[in-house]
mmCIF file of C-alpha atoms (C1' of nucleotides) in Angstrom:
data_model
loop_
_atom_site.group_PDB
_atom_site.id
_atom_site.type_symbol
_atom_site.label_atom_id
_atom_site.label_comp_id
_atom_site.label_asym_id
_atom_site.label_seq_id
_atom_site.Cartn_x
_atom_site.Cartn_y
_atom_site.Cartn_z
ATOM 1 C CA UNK A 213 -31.608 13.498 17.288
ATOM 2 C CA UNK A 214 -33.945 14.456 20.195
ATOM 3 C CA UNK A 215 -33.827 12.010 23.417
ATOM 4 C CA UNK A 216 -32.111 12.630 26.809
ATOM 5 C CA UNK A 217 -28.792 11.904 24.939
ATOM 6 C CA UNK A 218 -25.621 10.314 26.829
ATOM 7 C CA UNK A 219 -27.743 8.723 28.702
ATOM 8 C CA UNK A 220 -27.280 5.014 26.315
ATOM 9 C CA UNK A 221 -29.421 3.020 29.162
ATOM 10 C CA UNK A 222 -28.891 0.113 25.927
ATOM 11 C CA UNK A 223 -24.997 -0.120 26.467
ATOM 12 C CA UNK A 224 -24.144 -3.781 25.273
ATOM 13 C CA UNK A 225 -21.491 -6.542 26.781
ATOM 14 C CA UNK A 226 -19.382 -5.324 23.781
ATOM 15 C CA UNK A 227 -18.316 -2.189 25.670
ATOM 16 C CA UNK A 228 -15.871 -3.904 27.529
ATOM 17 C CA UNK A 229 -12.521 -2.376 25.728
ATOM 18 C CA UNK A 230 -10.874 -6.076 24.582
ATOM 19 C CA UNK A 231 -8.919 -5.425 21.662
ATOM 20 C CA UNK A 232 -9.061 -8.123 19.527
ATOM 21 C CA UNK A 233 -7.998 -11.885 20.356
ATOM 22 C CA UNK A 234 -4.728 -12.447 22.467
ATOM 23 C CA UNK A 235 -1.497 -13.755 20.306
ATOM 24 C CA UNK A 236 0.218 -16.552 21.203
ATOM 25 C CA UNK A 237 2.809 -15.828 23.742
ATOM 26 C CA UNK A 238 6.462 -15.838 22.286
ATOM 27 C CA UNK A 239 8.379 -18.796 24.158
ATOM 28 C CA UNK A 240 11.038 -17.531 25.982
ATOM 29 C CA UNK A 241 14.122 -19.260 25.586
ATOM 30 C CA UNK A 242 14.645 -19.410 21.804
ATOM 31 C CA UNK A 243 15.863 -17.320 19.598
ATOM 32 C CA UNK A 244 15.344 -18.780 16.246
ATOM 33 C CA UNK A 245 11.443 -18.867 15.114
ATOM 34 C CA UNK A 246 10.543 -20.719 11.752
ATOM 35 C CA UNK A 247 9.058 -18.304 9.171
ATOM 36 C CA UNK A 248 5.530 -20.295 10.076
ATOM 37 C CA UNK A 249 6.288 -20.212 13.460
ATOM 38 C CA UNK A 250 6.646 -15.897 13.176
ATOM 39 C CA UNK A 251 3.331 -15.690 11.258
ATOM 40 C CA UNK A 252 1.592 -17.680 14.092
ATOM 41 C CA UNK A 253 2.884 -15.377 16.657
ATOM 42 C CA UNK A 254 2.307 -11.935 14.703
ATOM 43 C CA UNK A 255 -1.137 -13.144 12.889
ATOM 44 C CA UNK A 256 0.706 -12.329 9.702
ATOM 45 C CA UNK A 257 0.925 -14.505 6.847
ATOM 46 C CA UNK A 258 4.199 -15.993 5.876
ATOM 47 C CA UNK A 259 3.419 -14.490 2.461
ATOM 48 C CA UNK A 260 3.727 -11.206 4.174
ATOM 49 C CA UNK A 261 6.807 -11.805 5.946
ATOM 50 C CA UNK A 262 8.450 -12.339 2.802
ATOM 51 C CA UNK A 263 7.386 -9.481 0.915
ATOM 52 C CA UNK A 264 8.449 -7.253 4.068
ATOM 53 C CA UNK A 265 11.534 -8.790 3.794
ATOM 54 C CA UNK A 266 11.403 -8.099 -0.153
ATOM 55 C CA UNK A 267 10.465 -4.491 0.313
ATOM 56 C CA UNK A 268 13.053 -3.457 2.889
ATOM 57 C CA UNK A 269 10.466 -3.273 6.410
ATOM 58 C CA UNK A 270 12.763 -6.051 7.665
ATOM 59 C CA UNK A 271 16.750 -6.351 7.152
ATOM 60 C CA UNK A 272 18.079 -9.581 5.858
ATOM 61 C CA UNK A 273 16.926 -12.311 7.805
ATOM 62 C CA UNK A 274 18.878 -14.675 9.276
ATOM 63 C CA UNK A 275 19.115 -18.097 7.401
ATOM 64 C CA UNK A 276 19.411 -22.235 8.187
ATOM 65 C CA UNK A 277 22.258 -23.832 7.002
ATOM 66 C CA UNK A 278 19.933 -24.465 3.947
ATOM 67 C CA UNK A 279 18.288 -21.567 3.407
ATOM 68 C CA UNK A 280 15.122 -21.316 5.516
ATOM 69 C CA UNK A 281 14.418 -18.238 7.579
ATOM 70 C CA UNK A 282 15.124 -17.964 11.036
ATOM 71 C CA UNK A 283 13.791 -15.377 12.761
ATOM 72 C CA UNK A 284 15.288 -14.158 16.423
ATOM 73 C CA UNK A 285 13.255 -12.412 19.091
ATOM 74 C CA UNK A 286 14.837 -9.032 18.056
ATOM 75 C CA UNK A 287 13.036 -9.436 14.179
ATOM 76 C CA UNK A 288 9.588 -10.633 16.716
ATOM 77 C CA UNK A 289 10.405 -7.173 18.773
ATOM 78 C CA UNK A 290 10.629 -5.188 15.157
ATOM 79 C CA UNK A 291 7.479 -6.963 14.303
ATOM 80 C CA UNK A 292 5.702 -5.836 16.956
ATOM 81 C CA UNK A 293 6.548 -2.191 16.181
ATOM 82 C CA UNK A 294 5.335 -2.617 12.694
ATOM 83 C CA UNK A 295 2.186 -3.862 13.531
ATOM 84 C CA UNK A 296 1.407 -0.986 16.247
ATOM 85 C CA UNK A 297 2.553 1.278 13.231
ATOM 86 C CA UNK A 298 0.438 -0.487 10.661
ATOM 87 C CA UNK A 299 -2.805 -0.127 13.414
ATOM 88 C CA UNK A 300 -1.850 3.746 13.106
ATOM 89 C CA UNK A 301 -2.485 3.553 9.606
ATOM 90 C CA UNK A 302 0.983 4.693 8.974
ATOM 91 C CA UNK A 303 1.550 3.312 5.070
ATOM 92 C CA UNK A 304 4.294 0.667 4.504
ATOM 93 C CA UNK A 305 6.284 2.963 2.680
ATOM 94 C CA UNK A 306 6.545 5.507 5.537
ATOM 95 C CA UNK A 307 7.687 1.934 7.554
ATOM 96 C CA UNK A 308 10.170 1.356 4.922
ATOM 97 C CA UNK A 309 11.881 5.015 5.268
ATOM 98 C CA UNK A 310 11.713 4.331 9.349
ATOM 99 C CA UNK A 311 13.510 1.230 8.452
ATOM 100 C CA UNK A 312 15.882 2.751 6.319
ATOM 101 C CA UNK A 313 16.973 5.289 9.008
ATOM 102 C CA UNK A 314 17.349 2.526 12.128
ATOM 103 C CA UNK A 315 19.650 0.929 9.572
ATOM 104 C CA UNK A 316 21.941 4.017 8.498
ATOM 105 C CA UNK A 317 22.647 4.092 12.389
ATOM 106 C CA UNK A 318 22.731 6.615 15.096
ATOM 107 C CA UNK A 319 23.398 9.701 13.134
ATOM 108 C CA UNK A 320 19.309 9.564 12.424
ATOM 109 C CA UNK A 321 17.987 9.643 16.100
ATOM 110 C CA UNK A 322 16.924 13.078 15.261
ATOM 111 C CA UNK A 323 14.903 12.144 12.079
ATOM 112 C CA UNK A 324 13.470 8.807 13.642
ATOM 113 C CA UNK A 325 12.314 10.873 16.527
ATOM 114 C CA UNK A 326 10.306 13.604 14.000
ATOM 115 C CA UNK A 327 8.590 10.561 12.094
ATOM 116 C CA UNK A 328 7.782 9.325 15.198
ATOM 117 C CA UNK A 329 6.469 12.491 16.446
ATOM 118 C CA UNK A 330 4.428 13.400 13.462
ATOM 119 C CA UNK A 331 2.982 9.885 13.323
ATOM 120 C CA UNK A 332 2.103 10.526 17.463
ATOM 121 C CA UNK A 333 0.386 13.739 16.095
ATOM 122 C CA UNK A 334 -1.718 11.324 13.795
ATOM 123 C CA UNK A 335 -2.504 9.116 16.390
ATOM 124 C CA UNK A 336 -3.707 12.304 18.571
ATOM 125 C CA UNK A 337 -6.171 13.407 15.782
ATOM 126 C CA UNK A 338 -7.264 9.663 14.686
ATOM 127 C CA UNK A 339 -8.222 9.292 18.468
ATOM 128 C CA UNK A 340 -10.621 13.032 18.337
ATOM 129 C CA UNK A 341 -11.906 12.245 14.683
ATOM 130 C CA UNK A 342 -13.103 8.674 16.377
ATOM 131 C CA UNK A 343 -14.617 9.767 19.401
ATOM 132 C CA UNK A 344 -16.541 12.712 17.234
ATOM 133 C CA UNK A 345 -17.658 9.399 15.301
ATOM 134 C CA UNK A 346 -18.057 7.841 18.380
ATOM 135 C CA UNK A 347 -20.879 10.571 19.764
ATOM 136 C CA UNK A 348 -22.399 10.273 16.858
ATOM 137 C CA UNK A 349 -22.952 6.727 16.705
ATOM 138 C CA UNK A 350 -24.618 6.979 20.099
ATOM 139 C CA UNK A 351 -27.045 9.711 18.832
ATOM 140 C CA UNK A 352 -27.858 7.450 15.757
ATOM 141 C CA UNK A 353 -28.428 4.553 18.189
ATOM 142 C CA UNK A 354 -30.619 6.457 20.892
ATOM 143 C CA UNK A 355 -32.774 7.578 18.408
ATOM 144 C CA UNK A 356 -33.170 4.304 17.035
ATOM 145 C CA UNK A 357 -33.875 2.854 20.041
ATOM 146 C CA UNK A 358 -36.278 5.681 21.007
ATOM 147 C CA UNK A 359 -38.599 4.803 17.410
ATOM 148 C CA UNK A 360 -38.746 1.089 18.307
ATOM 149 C CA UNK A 361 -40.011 1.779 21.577
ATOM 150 C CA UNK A 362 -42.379 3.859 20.189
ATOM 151 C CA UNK A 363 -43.662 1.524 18.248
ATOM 152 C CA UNK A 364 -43.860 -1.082 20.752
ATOM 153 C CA UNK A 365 -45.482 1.231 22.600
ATOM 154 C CA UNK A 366 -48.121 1.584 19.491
ATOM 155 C CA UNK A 367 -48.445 -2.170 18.894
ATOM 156 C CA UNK A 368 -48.793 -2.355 23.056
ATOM 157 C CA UNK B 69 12.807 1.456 27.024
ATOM 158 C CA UNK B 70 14.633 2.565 30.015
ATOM 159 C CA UNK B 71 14.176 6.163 31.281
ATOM 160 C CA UNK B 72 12.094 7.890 33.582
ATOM 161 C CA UNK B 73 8.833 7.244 31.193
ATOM 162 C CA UNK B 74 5.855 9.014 31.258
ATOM 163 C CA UNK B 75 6.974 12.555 31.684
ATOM 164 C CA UNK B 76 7.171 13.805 28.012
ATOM 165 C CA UNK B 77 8.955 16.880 28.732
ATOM 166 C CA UNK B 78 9.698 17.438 25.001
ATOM 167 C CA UNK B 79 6.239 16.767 23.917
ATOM 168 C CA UNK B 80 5.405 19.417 20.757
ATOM 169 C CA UNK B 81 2.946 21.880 19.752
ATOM 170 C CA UNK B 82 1.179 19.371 17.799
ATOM 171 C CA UNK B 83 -0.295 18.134 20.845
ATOM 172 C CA UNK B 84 -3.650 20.426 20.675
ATOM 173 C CA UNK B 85 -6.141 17.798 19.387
ATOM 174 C CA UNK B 86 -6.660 19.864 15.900
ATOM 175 C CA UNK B 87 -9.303 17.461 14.080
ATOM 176 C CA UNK B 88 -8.164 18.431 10.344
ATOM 177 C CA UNK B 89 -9.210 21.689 8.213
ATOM 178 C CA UNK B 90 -12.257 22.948 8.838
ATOM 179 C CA UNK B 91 -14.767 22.208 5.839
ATOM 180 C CA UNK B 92 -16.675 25.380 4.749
ATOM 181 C CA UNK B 93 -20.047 26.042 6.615
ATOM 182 C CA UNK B 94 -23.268 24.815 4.635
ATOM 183 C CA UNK B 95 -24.474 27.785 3.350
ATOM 184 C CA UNK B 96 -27.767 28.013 5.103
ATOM 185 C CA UNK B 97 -31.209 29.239 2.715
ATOM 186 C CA UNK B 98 -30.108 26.803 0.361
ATOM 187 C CA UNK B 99 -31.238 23.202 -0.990
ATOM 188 C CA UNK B 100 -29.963 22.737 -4.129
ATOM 189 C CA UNK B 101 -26.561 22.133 -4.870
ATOM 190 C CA UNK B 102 -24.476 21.224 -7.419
ATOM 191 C CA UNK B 103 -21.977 18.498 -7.717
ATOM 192 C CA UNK B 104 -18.551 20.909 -7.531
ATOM 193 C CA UNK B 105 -20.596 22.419 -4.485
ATOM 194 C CA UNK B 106 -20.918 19.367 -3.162
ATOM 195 C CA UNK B 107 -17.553 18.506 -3.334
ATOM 196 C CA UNK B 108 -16.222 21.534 -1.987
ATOM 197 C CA UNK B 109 -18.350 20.708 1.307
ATOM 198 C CA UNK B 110 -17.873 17.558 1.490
ATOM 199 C CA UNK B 111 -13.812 17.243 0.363
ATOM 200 C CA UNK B 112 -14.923 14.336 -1.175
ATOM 201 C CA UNK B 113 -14.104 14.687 -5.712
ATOM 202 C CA UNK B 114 -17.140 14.710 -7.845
ATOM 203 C CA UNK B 115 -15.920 11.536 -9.343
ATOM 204 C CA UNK B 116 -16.247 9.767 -5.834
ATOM 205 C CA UNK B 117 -20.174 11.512 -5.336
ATOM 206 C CA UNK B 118 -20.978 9.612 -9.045
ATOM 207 C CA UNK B 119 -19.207 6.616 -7.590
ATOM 208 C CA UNK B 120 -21.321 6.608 -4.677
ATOM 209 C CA UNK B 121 -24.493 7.221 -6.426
ATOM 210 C CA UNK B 122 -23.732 4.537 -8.809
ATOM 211 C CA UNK B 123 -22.712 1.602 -5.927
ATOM 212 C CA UNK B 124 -26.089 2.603 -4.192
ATOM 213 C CA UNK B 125 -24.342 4.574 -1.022
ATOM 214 C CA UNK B 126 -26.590 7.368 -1.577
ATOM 215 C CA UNK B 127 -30.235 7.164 -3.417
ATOM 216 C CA UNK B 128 -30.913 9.006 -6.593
ATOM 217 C CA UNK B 129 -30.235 12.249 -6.292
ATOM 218 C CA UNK B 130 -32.438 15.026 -7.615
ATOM 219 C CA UNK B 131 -31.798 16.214 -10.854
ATOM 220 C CA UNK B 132 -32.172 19.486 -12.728
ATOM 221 C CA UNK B 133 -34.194 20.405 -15.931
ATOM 222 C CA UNK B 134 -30.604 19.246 -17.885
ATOM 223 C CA UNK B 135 -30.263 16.337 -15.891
ATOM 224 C CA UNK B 136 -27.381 17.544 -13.703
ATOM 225 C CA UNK B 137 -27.447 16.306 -10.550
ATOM 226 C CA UNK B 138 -28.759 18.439 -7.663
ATOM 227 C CA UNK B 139 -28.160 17.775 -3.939
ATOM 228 C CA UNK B 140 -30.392 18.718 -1.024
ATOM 229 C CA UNK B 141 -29.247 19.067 2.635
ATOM 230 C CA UNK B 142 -30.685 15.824 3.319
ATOM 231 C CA UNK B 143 -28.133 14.294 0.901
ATOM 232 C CA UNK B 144 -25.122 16.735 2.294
ATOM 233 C CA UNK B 145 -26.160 15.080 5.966
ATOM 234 C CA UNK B 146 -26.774 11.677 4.789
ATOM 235 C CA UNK B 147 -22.525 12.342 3.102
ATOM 236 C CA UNK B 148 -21.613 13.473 6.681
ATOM 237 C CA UNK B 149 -23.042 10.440 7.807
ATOM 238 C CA UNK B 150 -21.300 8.281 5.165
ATOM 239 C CA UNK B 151 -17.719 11.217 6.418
ATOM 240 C CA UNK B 152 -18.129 9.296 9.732
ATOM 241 C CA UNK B 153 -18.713 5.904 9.087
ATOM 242 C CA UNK B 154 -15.415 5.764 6.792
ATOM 243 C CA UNK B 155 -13.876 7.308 9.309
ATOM 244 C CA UNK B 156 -14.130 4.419 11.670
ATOM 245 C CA UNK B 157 -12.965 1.842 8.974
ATOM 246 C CA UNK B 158 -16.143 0.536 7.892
ATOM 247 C CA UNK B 159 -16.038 -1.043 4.098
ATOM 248 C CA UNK B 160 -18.094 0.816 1.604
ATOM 249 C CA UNK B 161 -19.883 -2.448 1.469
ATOM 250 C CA UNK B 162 -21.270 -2.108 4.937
ATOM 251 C CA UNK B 163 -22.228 1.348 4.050
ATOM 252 C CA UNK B 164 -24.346 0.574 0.992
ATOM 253 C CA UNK B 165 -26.002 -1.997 3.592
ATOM 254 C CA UNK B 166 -27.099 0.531 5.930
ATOM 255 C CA UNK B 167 -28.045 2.834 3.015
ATOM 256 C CA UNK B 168 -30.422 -0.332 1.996
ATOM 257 C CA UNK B 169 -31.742 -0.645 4.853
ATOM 258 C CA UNK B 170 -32.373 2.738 5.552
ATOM 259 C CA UNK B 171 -33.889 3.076 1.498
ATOM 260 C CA UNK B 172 -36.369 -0.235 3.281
ATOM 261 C CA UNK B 173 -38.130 1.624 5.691
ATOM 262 C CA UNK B 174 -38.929 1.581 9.106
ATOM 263 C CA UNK B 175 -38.966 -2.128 9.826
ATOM 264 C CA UNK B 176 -35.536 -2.210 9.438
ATOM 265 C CA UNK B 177 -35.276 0.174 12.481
ATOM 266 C CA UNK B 178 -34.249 -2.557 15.015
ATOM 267 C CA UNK B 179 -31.333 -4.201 11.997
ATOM 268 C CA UNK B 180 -29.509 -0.350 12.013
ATOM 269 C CA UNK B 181 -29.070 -0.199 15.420
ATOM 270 C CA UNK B 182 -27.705 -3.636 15.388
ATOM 271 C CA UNK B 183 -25.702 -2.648 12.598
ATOM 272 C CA UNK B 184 -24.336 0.695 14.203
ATOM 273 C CA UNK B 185 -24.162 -1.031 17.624
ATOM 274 C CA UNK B 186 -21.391 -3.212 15.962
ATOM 275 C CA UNK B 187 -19.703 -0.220 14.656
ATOM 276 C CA UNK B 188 -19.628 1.256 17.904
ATOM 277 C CA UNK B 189 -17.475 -1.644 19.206
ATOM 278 C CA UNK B 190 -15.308 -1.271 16.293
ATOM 279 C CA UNK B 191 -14.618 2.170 17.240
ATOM 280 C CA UNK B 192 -14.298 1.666 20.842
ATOM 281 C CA UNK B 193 -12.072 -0.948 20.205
ATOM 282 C CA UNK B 194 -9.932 1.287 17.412
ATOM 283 C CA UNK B 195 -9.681 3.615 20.121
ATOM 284 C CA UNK B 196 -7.798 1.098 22.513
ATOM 285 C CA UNK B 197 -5.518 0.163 19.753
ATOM 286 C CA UNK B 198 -4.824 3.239 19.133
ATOM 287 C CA UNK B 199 -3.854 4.463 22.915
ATOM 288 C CA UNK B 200 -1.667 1.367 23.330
ATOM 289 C CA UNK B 201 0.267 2.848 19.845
ATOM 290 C CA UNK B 202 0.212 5.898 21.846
ATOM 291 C CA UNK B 203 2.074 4.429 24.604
ATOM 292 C CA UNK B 204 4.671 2.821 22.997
ATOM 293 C CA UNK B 205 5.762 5.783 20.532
ATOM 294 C CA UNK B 206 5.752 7.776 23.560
ATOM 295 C CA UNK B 207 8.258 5.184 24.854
ATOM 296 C CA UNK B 208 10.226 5.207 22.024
ATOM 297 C CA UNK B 209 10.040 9.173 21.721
ATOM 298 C CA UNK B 210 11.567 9.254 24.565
ATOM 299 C CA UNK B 211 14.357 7.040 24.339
ATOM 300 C CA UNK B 212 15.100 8.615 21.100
ATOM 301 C CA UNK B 213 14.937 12.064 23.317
ATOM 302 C CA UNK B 214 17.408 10.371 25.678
ATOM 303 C CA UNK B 215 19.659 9.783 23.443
ATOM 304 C CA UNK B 216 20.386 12.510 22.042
ATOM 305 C CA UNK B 217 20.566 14.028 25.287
ATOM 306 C CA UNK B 218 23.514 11.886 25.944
ATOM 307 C CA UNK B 219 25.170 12.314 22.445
ATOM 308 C CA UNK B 220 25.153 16.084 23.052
ATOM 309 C CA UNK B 221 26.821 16.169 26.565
ATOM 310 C CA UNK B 222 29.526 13.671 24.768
ATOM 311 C CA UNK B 223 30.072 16.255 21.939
ATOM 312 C CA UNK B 224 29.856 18.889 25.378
ATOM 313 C "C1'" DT C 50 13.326 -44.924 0.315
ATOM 314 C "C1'" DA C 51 8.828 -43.069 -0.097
ATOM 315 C "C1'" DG C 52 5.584 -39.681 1.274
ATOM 316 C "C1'" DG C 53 4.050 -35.534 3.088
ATOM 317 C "C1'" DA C 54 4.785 -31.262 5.413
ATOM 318 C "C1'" DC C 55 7.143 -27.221 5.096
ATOM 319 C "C1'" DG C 56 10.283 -24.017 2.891
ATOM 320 C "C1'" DT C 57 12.297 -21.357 -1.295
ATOM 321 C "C1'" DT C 58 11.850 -18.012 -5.499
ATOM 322 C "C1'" DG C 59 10.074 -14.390 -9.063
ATOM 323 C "C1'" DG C 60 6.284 -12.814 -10.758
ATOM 324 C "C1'" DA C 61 1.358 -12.535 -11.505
ATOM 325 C "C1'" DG C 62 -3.251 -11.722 -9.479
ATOM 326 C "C1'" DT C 63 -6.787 -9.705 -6.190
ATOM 327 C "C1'" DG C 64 -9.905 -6.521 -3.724
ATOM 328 C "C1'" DC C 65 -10.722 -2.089 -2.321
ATOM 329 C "C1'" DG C 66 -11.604 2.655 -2.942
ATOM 330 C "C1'" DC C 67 -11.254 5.564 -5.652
ATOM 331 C "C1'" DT C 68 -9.527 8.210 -10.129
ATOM 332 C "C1'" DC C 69 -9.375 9.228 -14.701
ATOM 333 C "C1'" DC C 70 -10.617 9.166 -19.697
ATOM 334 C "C1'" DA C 71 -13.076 9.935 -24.026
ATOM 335 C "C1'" DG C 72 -16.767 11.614 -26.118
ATOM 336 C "C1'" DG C 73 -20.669 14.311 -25.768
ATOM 337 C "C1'" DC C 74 -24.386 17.797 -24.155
ATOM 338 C "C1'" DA C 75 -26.041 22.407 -22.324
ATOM 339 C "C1'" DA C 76 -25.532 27.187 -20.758
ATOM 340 C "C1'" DG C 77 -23.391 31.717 -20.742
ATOM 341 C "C1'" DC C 78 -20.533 35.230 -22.919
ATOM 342 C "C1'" DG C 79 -18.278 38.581 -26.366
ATOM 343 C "C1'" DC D 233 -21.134 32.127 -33.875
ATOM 344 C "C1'" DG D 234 -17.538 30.079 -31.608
ATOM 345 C "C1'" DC D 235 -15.421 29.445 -27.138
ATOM 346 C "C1'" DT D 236 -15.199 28.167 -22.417
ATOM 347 C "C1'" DT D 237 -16.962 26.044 -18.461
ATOM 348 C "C1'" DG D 238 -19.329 22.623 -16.188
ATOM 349 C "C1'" DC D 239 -21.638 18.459 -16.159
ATOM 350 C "C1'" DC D 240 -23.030 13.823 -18.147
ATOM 351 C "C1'" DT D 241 -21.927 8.590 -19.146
ATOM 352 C "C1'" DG D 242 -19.738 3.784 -19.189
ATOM 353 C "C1'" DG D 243 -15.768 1.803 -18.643
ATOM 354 C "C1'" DA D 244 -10.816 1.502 -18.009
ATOM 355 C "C1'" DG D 245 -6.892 2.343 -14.896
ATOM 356 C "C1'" DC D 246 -4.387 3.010 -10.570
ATOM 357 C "C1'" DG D 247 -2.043 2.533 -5.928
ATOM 358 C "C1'" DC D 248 -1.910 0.028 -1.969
ATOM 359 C "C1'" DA D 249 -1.245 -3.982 0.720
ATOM 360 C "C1'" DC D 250 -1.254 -7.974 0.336
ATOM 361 C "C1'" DT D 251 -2.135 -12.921 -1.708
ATOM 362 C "C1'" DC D 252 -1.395 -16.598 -4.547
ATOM 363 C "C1'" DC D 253 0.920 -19.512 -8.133
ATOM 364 C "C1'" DA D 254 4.155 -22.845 -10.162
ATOM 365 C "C1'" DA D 255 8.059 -25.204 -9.834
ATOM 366 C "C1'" DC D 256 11.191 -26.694 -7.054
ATOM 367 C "C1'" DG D 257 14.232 -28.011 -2.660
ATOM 368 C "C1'" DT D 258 14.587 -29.937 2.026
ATOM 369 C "C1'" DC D 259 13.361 -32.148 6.347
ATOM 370 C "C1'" DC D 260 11.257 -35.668 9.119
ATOM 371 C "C1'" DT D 261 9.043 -40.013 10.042
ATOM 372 C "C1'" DA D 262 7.965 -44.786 9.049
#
DNA sequence: TAGGACGTTGGAGTGCGCTCCAGGCAAGCG
DNA sequence: CGCTTGCCTGGAGCGCACTCCAACGTCCTA
């Protein structure tokens, strides 16, 4: 709580802003993914997949002469948009209604724009609670590191 | 996708970074509270304060001649510090860690920083995730924008 | 033509973080 | 004295977002 604060002289390599591992690229070129071929390239499980598919998140799925999914880059593209929404902590069936509107066509620009304005809003005060965390944190931490070189200082 | 991105000329009043309802001040003079009090501090229910007594998140709590449970400041910081550290994600389990740790005593100094070092880089990278969401809403906020732009002059 | 990898389905199960319930005790009030 | 209010307990229940199961079909390769 005391301690020449913002200083963190202790900043580790894990500063560096990577955000999580890299998914595999999507292969241009094709247009029809395998359902285990679409949970590779999202990190989703095909479990999931399915049960988006169940619960309305994704429209019908296109299907193999006998009866596998085949996904095209457009479902990968509407993926992709799920996920960022999920990593808002938006809740599935907020995703679902979103869903529901792209599908009822162009008379719901207006609405799709407000849920994705509110959810924006969210995002906005996620970010602020997080760095308030974030300050925090780094108190907690310099004053950690302030006892144990104390004590080193002691044993010293 | 197309447009001229980046300028957000439509962008709404919920912009101002408003962190939430304020949570009524500690009243200050005071160090005994009970568990409604607490509650109405913290926003947390008095079921959840049990809960967390119960899972070891916080350590015994004082209590009163009646056995009712009463709560010093040092408990209503230690729940801010709990507020926080839910904020950034962290599982309850990881809490009741720290809480060990911190319940061990001082040679576990060097383990919370380690502990809240991690964290950090959780939040730090929460924060990127969260600014690339950012980005792509505002894409699609604008599009959305666009469009309706265009319907409008067609109706015009 | 056999084997194994991969896909299908409806429905049940899981883990997390609460949330609630029943039954009971203690204090304050008219 | 009864009534209300607030708190206590152990344990059951809930909502969410998956996650897995059993039984079966299909594809590919050898």
């Amino acid at each position: 709580m005391q301690t020449a604060a913002g200083t963190r002289p202790n900043a580790t390599r894990t500063d560096l802003c990577s955000a999580g591992p890299p998914r595999p690229p999507r292969p241009d070129g094709q247009d029809r993914y395998t359902i285990s071929e679409v949970a590779a390239l999202t990190g989703l499980s095909a479990h999931t997949l399915r049960w988006y598919e169940r619960i309305g998140l994704m429209s019908h799925i296109d299907r193999s002469h006998t009866g596998q999914r085949r996904y095209t880059n457009a479902d990968l593209d509407w993926l992709d948009l799920v996920g960022k929404l999920r990593l808002t902590g938006m809740p599935v069936a907020d995703m679902v209604r979103y869903a529901e509107l792209v599908r009822a066509g162009e008379s719901t620009y207006g609405q799709r724009r407000a849920l994705l304005e509110s959810t924006r809003g969210d995002v906005l005060r996620r970010i602020t609670e997080l760095r308030d965390t974030l300050a925090v944190l780094d108190l907690k931490i310099d004053f950690y590191g302030d006892l144990e070189r104390v004590r080193d200082q002691e044993v010293t």
